[in-house]
mmCIF file of C-alpha atoms in Angstrom:
data_model
loop_
_atom_site.group_PDB
_atom_site.id
_atom_site.type_symbol
_atom_site.label_atom_id
_atom_site.label_comp_id
_atom_site.label_asym_id
_atom_site.label_seq_id
_atom_site.Cartn_x
_atom_site.Cartn_y
_atom_site.Cartn_z
ATOM 1 C CA UNK A 1 -37.609 5.878 169.186
ATOM 2 C CA UNK A 2 -33.801 5.946 168.637
ATOM 3 C CA UNK A 3 -33.215 7.387 172.226
ATOM 4 C CA UNK A 4 -35.387 4.732 173.784
ATOM 5 C CA UNK A 5 -33.713 1.892 171.839
ATOM 6 C CA UNK A 6 -30.153 3.260 172.844
ATOM 7 C CA UNK A 7 -31.559 3.445 176.369
ATOM 8 C CA UNK A 8 -32.293 -0.342 176.363
ATOM 9 C CA UNK A 9 -29.135 -1.304 174.890
ATOM 10 C CA UNK A 10 -27.362 0.548 177.576
ATOM 11 C CA UNK A 11 -29.492 -0.851 180.383
ATOM 12 C CA UNK A 12 -28.855 -4.367 178.852
ATOM 13 C CA UNK A 13 -25.082 -3.704 178.763
ATOM 14 C CA UNK A 14 -25.316 -2.529 182.433
ATOM 15 C CA UNK A 15 -27.381 -5.630 183.286
ATOM 16 C CA UNK A 16 -24.694 -7.912 181.709
ATOM 17 C CA UNK A 17 -21.846 -6.002 183.358
ATOM 18 C CA UNK A 18 -23.832 -6.515 186.727
ATOM 19 C CA UNK A 19 -24.464 -10.143 186.108
ATOM 20 C CA UNK A 20 -20.894 -10.789 185.245
ATOM 21 C CA UNK A 21 -19.709 -8.924 188.494
ATOM 22 C CA UNK A 22 -22.187 -10.814 190.759
ATOM 23 C CA UNK A 23 -21.303 -14.288 189.194
ATOM 24 C CA UNK A 24 -17.589 -13.508 189.542
ATOM 25 C CA UNK A 25 -17.920 -12.423 193.221
ATOM 26 C CA UNK A 26 -20.234 -15.551 193.949
ATOM 27 C CA UNK A 27 -17.439 -17.597 192.672
ATOM 28 C CA UNK A 28 -14.712 -16.020 194.594
ATOM 29 C CA UNK A 29 -16.985 -16.280 197.881
ATOM 30 C CA UNK A 30 -17.626 -19.897 197.139
ATOM 31 C CA UNK A 31 -13.794 -20.567 196.902
ATOM 32 C CA UNK A 32 -13.021 -18.788 199.888
ATOM 33 C CA UNK A 33 -15.720 -20.639 201.654
ATOM 34 C CA UNK A 34 -17.937 -17.601 202.474
ATOM 35 C CA UNK A 35 -20.835 -19.509 201.408
ATOM 36 C CA UNK A 36 -23.572 -17.027 202.872
ATOM 37 C CA UNK A 37 -22.221 -14.410 200.610
ATOM 38 C CA UNK A 38 -22.298 -16.619 197.573
ATOM 39 C CA UNK A 39 -25.759 -17.565 198.493
ATOM 40 C CA UNK A 40 -26.648 -13.768 198.397
ATOM 41 C CA UNK A 41 -25.202 -13.157 194.965
ATOM 42 C CA UNK A 42 -26.570 -16.053 193.440
ATOM 43 C CA UNK A 43 -30.220 -15.287 194.745
ATOM 44 C CA UNK A 44 -29.836 -11.871 193.427
ATOM 45 C CA UNK A 45 -28.991 -13.189 189.962
ATOM 46 C CA UNK A 46 -32.101 -15.383 190.049
ATOM 47 C CA UNK A 47 -34.552 -12.998 191.545
ATOM 48 C CA UNK A 48 -33.381 -9.584 190.167
ATOM 49 C CA UNK A 49 -31.931 -10.479 186.847
ATOM 50 C CA UNK A 50 -33.994 -13.787 186.151
ATOM 51 C CA UNK A 51 -30.741 -15.680 185.517
ATOM 52 C CA UNK A 52 -32.072 -19.337 185.891
ATOM 53 C CA UNK A 53 -29.556 -21.462 183.998
ATOM 54 C CA UNK A 54 -28.552 -24.702 185.526
ATOM 55 C CA UNK A 55 -25.021 -23.641 186.636
ATOM 56 C CA UNK A 56 -26.378 -20.882 188.762
ATOM 57 C CA UNK A 57 -28.812 -23.375 190.394
ATOM 58 C CA UNK A 58 -26.099 -25.929 190.902
ATOM 59 C CA UNK A 59 -23.523 -23.559 192.533
ATOM 60 C CA UNK A 60 -26.378 -22.115 194.747
ATOM 61 C CA UNK A 61 -27.260 -25.718 195.659
ATOM 62 C CA UNK A 62 -23.581 -26.499 196.533
ATOM 63 C CA UNK A 63 -23.383 -23.414 198.684
ATOM 64 C CA UNK A 64 -26.443 -24.384 200.684
ATOM 65 C CA UNK A 65 -25.083 -27.934 200.985
ATOM 66 C CA UNK A 66 -21.825 -26.678 202.407
ATOM 67 C CA UNK A 67 -23.652 -24.376 204.791
ATOM 68 C CA UNK A 68 -25.503 -27.702 206.151
ATOM 69 C CA UNK A 69 -28.765 -26.498 204.806
ATOM 70 C CA UNK A 70 -29.810 -29.664 203.147
ATOM 71 C CA UNK A 71 -33.482 -28.857 202.490
ATOM 72 C CA UNK A 72 -32.429 -25.636 200.374
ATOM 73 C CA UNK A 73 -29.772 -27.647 198.821
ATOM 74 C CA UNK A 74 -32.035 -30.415 197.679
ATOM 75 C CA UNK A 75 -34.673 -27.961 196.280
ATOM 76 C CA UNK A 76 -31.858 -26.213 194.145
ATOM 77 C CA UNK A 77 -30.132 -29.608 192.980
ATOM 78 C CA UNK A 78 -33.742 -30.617 191.712
ATOM 79 C CA UNK A 79 -33.968 -27.208 189.574
ATOM 80 C CA UNK A 80 -30.337 -28.002 188.283
ATOM 81 C CA UNK A 81 -31.375 -31.431 187.273
ATOM 82 C CA UNK A 82 -33.889 -30.108 184.861
ATOM 83 C CA UNK A 83 -31.559 -29.434 182.079
ATOM 84 C CA UNK A 84 -30.266 -31.125 178.801
ATOM 85 C CA UNK A 85 -26.510 -30.619 179.920
ATOM 86 C CA UNK A 86 -25.978 -34.048 180.889
ATOM 87 C CA UNK A 87 -22.889 -33.608 183.071
ATOM 88 C CA UNK A 88 -24.508 -30.883 185.224
ATOM 89 C CA UNK A 89 -27.641 -33.102 185.440
ATOM 90 C CA UNK A 90 -25.567 -36.073 186.485
ATOM 91 C CA UNK A 91 -23.887 -34.015 189.219
ATOM 92 C CA UNK A 92 -27.194 -32.694 190.543
ATOM 93 C CA UNK A 93 -28.726 -36.202 190.727
ATOM 94 C CA UNK A 94 -25.503 -37.545 192.414
ATOM 95 C CA UNK A 95 -25.733 -34.857 195.189
ATOM 96 C CA UNK A 96 -29.612 -35.799 195.682
ATOM 97 C CA UNK A 97 -28.408 -39.154 196.273
ATOM 98 C CA UNK A 98 -25.801 -38.265 198.621
ATOM 99 C CA UNK A 99 -28.446 -36.254 200.600
ATOM 100 C CA UNK A 100 -30.792 -39.162 200.846
ATOM 101 C CA UNK A 101 -27.752 -41.456 201.753
ATOM 102 C CA UNK A 102 -26.945 -39.159 204.549
ATOM 103 C CA UNK A 103 -30.553 -39.526 205.831
ATOM 104 C CA UNK A 104 -30.381 -43.322 205.667
ATOM 105 C CA UNK A 105 -32.930 -43.411 202.563
ATOM 106 C CA UNK A 106 -30.693 -45.953 200.992
ATOM 107 C CA UNK A 107 -33.348 -47.275 198.480
ATOM 108 C CA UNK A 108 -34.042 -43.657 197.127
ATOM 109 C CA UNK A 109 -30.348 -42.731 197.126
ATOM 110 C CA UNK A 110 -29.326 -45.923 194.936
ATOM 111 C CA UNK A 111 -32.092 -44.809 192.428
ATOM 112 C CA UNK A 112 -30.602 -41.120 192.124
ATOM 113 C CA UNK A 113 -27.084 -42.548 191.751
ATOM 114 C CA UNK A 114 -28.536 -44.972 189.005
ATOM 115 C CA UNK A 115 -30.138 -42.004 187.178
ATOM 116 C CA UNK A 116 -26.802 -39.949 187.579
ATOM 117 C CA UNK A 117 -24.936 -42.681 185.897
ATOM 118 C CA UNK A 118 -27.482 -43.161 183.072
ATOM 119 C CA UNK A 119 -27.155 -39.320 182.549
ATOM 120 C CA UNK A 120 -23.288 -39.374 182.549
ATOM 121 C CA UNK A 121 -21.757 -42.800 182.382
ATOM 122 C CA UNK A 122 -18.280 -41.203 183.106
ATOM 123 C CA UNK A 123 -19.323 -40.080 186.593
ATOM 124 C CA UNK A 124 -17.018 -42.134 188.635
ATOM 125 C CA UNK A 125 -18.244 -40.846 192.027
ATOM 126 C CA UNK A 126 -21.651 -41.908 191.236
ATOM 127 C CA UNK A 127 -20.682 -45.454 190.235
ATOM 128 C CA UNK A 128 -18.598 -45.596 193.427
ATOM 129 C CA UNK A 129 -21.459 -44.498 195.680
ATOM 130 C CA UNK A 130 -23.899 -46.753 193.857
ATOM 131 C CA UNK A 131 -21.803 -49.862 194.562
ATOM 132 C CA UNK A 132 -21.297 -48.705 198.254
ATOM 133 C CA UNK A 133 -25.032 -48.172 198.908
ATOM 134 C CA UNK A 134 -25.947 -51.394 197.156
ATOM 135 C CA UNK A 135 -23.639 -53.303 199.756
ATOM 136 C CA UNK A 136 -25.280 -51.291 202.517
ATOM 137 C CA UNK A 137 -28.624 -52.561 201.519
ATOM 138 C CA UNK A 138 -27.604 -56.019 201.173
ATOM 139 C CA UNK A 139 -25.950 -55.809 204.581
ATOM 140 C CA UNK A 140 -29.245 -54.610 206.246
ATOM 141 C CA UNK A 141 -31.217 -57.416 204.441
ATOM 142 C CA UNK A 142 -28.737 -60.034 205.995
ATOM 143 C CA UNK A 143 -29.105 -58.347 209.244
ATOM 144 C CA UNK A 144 -32.819 -58.582 209.238
ATOM 145 C CA UNK A 145 -32.703 -62.236 208.521
ATOM 146 C CA UNK A 146 -30.089 -62.781 211.341
ATOM 147 C CA UNK A 147 -32.105 -60.820 214.006
ATOM 148 C CA UNK A 148 -34.795 -63.646 214.323
ATOM 149 C CA UNK A 149 -32.196 -66.148 214.721
ATOM 150 C CA UNK A 150 -30.405 -64.016 217.352
ATOM 151 C CA UNK A 151 -33.672 -63.631 219.205
ATOM 152 C CA UNK A 152 -34.299 -67.355 219.212
ATOM 153 C CA UNK A 153 -30.705 -67.858 220.539
ATOM 154 C CA UNK A 154 -31.308 -65.229 223.384
ATOM 155 C CA UNK A 155 -34.647 -67.148 224.269
ATOM 156 C CA UNK A 156 -33.122 -70.620 224.437
ATOM 157 C CA UNK A 157 -30.135 -69.255 226.545
ATOM 158 C CA UNK A 158 -32.891 -67.727 228.715
ATOM 159 C CA UNK A 159 -34.789 -70.823 228.985
ATOM 160 C CA UNK A 160 -31.561 -73.180 229.528
ATOM 161 C CA UNK A 161 -30.530 -70.634 232.264
ATOM 162 C CA UNK A 162 -34.003 -70.949 234.033
ATOM 163 C CA UNK A 163 -34.048 -74.694 233.875
ATOM 164 C CA UNK A 164 -30.568 -74.713 235.379
ATOM 165 C CA UNK A 165 -31.600 -72.674 238.093
ATOM 166 C CA UNK A 166 -34.695 -74.677 238.552
ATOM 167 C CA UNK A 167 -32.408 -77.950 238.437
ATOM 168 C CA UNK A 168 -30.173 -76.289 241.044
ATOM 169 C CA UNK A 169 -33.025 -75.487 243.252
ATOM 170 C CA UNK A 170 -34.615 -78.703 242.899
ATOM 171 C CA UNK A 171 -31.270 -80.544 244.140
ATOM 172 C CA UNK A 172 -30.952 -78.218 246.752
ATOM 173 C CA UNK A 173 -34.471 -78.867 248.058
ATOM 174 C CA UNK A 174 -33.956 -82.663 247.580
ATOM 175 C CA UNK A 175 -30.700 -82.398 249.716
ATOM 176 C CA UNK A 176 -32.474 -80.369 252.250
ATOM 177 C CA UNK A 177 -35.411 -82.875 252.313
ATOM 178 C CA UNK A 178 -33.047 -85.796 252.775
ATOM 179 C CA UNK A 179 -31.172 -84.100 255.455
ATOM 180 C CA UNK A 180 -34.496 -83.451 257.223
ATOM 181 C CA UNK A 181 -35.576 -87.005 256.836
ATOM 182 C CA UNK A 182 -32.162 -88.296 258.156
ATOM 183 C CA UNK A 183 -32.571 -85.802 261.197
ATOM 184 C CA UNK A 184 -36.152 -87.008 261.791
ATOM 185 C CA UNK A 185 -34.940 -90.873 261.680
ATOM 186 C CA UNK A 186 -32.213 -90.192 264.368
ATOM 187 C CA UNK A 187 -34.701 -88.263 266.428
ATOM 188 C CA UNK A 188 -37.070 -91.262 266.173
ATOM 189 C CA UNK A 189 -34.291 -93.804 266.936
ATOM 190 C CA UNK A 190 -33.263 -91.644 269.931
ATOM 191 C CA UNK A 191 -36.776 -91.314 271.178
ATOM 192 C CA UNK A 192 -37.495 -95.122 270.749
ATOM 193 C CA UNK A 193 -34.276 -95.860 272.930
ATOM 194 C CA UNK A 194 -35.323 -93.396 275.600
ATOM 195 C CA UNK A 195 -38.931 -95.004 275.395
ATOM 196 C CA UNK A 196 -37.325 -98.381 275.888
ATOM 197 C CA UNK A 197 -35.181 -97.252 278.824
ATOM 198 C CA UNK A 198 -38.016 -95.477 280.361
ATOM 199 C CA UNK A 199 -40.178 -98.430 279.948
ATOM 200 C CA UNK A 200 -37.596 -100.764 281.822
ATOM 201 C CA UNK A 201 -37.254 -98.477 284.439
ATOM 202 C CA UNK A 202 -40.953 -98.112 284.959
ATOM 203 C CA UNK A 203 -41.284 -101.782 285.256
ATOM 204 C CA UNK A 204 -38.635 -102.078 287.742
ATOM 205 C CA UNK A 205 -40.332 -99.156 289.869
ATOM 206 C CA UNK A 206 -43.635 -101.065 289.787
ATOM 207 C CA UNK A 207 -41.991 -104.140 291.475
ATOM 208 C CA UNK A 208 -39.975 -102.027 293.865
ATOM 209 C CA UNK A 209 -36.610 -103.150 292.355
ATOM 210 C CA UNK A 210 -33.600 -100.956 291.895
ATOM 211 C CA UNK A 211 -31.744 -101.273 288.498
ATOM 212 C CA UNK A 212 -28.743 -102.517 290.154
ATOM 213 C CA UNK A 213 -30.337 -105.364 291.712
ATOM 214 C CA UNK A 214 -32.225 -106.290 288.632
ATOM 215 C CA UNK A 215 -28.801 -106.448 286.727
ATOM 216 C CA UNK A 216 -27.478 -108.891 289.426
ATOM 217 C CA UNK A 217 -30.458 -111.080 289.053
ATOM 218 C CA UNK A 218 -29.723 -111.069 285.297
ATOM 219 C CA UNK A 219 -26.097 -112.000 285.804
ATOM 220 C CA UNK A 220 -27.001 -114.718 287.991
ATOM 221 C CA UNK A 221 -29.449 -116.224 285.559
ATOM 222 C CA UNK A 222 -26.975 -115.997 282.945
ATOM 223 C CA UNK A 223 -24.411 -118.030 285.142
ATOM 224 C CA UNK A 224 -26.989 -120.690 285.854
ATOM 225 C CA UNK A 225 -27.842 -121.043 282.202
ATOM 226 C CA UNK A 226 -24.049 -121.480 281.368
ATOM 227 C CA UNK A 227 -23.479 -124.147 284.114
ATOM 228 C CA UNK A 228 -26.676 -125.998 283.018
ATOM 229 C CA UNK A 229 -25.070 -126.001 279.304
ATOM 230 C CA UNK A 230 -21.689 -127.213 280.794
ATOM 231 C CA UNK A 231 -23.520 -130.246 282.437
ATOM 232 C CA UNK A 232 -25.308 -131.122 279.192
ATOM 233 C CA UNK A 233 -22.044 -131.293 277.546
ATOM 234 C CA UNK A 234 -20.605 -133.732 280.098
ATOM 235 C CA UNK A 235 -23.448 -136.205 279.995
ATOM 236 C CA UNK A 236 -22.727 -139.302 277.808
ATOM 237 C CA UNK A 237 -24.350 -139.607 274.318
ATOM 238 C CA UNK A 238 -24.600 -143.437 274.555
ATOM 239 C CA UNK A 239 -27.743 -145.181 275.483
ATOM 240 C CA UNK A 240 -27.678 -147.002 278.942
ATOM 241 C CA UNK A 241 -27.225 -150.786 278.564
ATOM 242 C CA UNK A 242 -29.838 -152.405 280.902
ATOM 243 C CA UNK A 243 -27.967 -155.676 281.161
ATOM 244 C CA UNK A 244 -24.769 -153.790 282.667
ATOM 245 C CA UNK A 245 -24.646 -152.295 286.084
ATOM 246 C CA UNK A 246 -24.791 -148.302 286.499
ATOM 247 C CA UNK A 247 -21.161 -148.103 287.091
#
């Protein structure tokens, strides 16, 4: 019985020595940024020696986090937060908030920062992160409100641009139409003149008269008319007195 008791004591002493050795080695590995080795030691402490205090979980979570394994880090930060040690709990909750913020889960992040501050009001990092995420959330809300206005502005600009194009096209079509109408009027006028000329020539052909001869006759008629007018001008305007001779 005594031998068994002594054996148990010796085993416990050996376990304590091994636990201390593994813990110190893990801390050295962590400081040297050999995170995979520190993870191995912390897992041996938990699985083989049933060392499940909040410090081991917190350090294991830090090692996973710095190894970019956020899933394992989140799991162990959650275990570390289950403690009465307010400072360790505050740090664990702060880190959970950081992971959520990195995933753009801002509402979840700000809740964890709030819990971290409640656990330890002296945690300045959590207070800073809380205010930072709060501003990000506010900015997101403002952007959501601005987006409909931006969309309306884009639609209005697009509509104005289309209206301008339609107006320009309409003006161009109107100018083209007026140009065509002017061209048609000129053609009609020319055709009318050609028609008059052709009509005169056809008439002259019917009476077997050349155009030159017709012009000579027209000039003669004009001269006779002029002479007649001159004669009218020379006639006296007074009425003839029947009591006097003609001379």
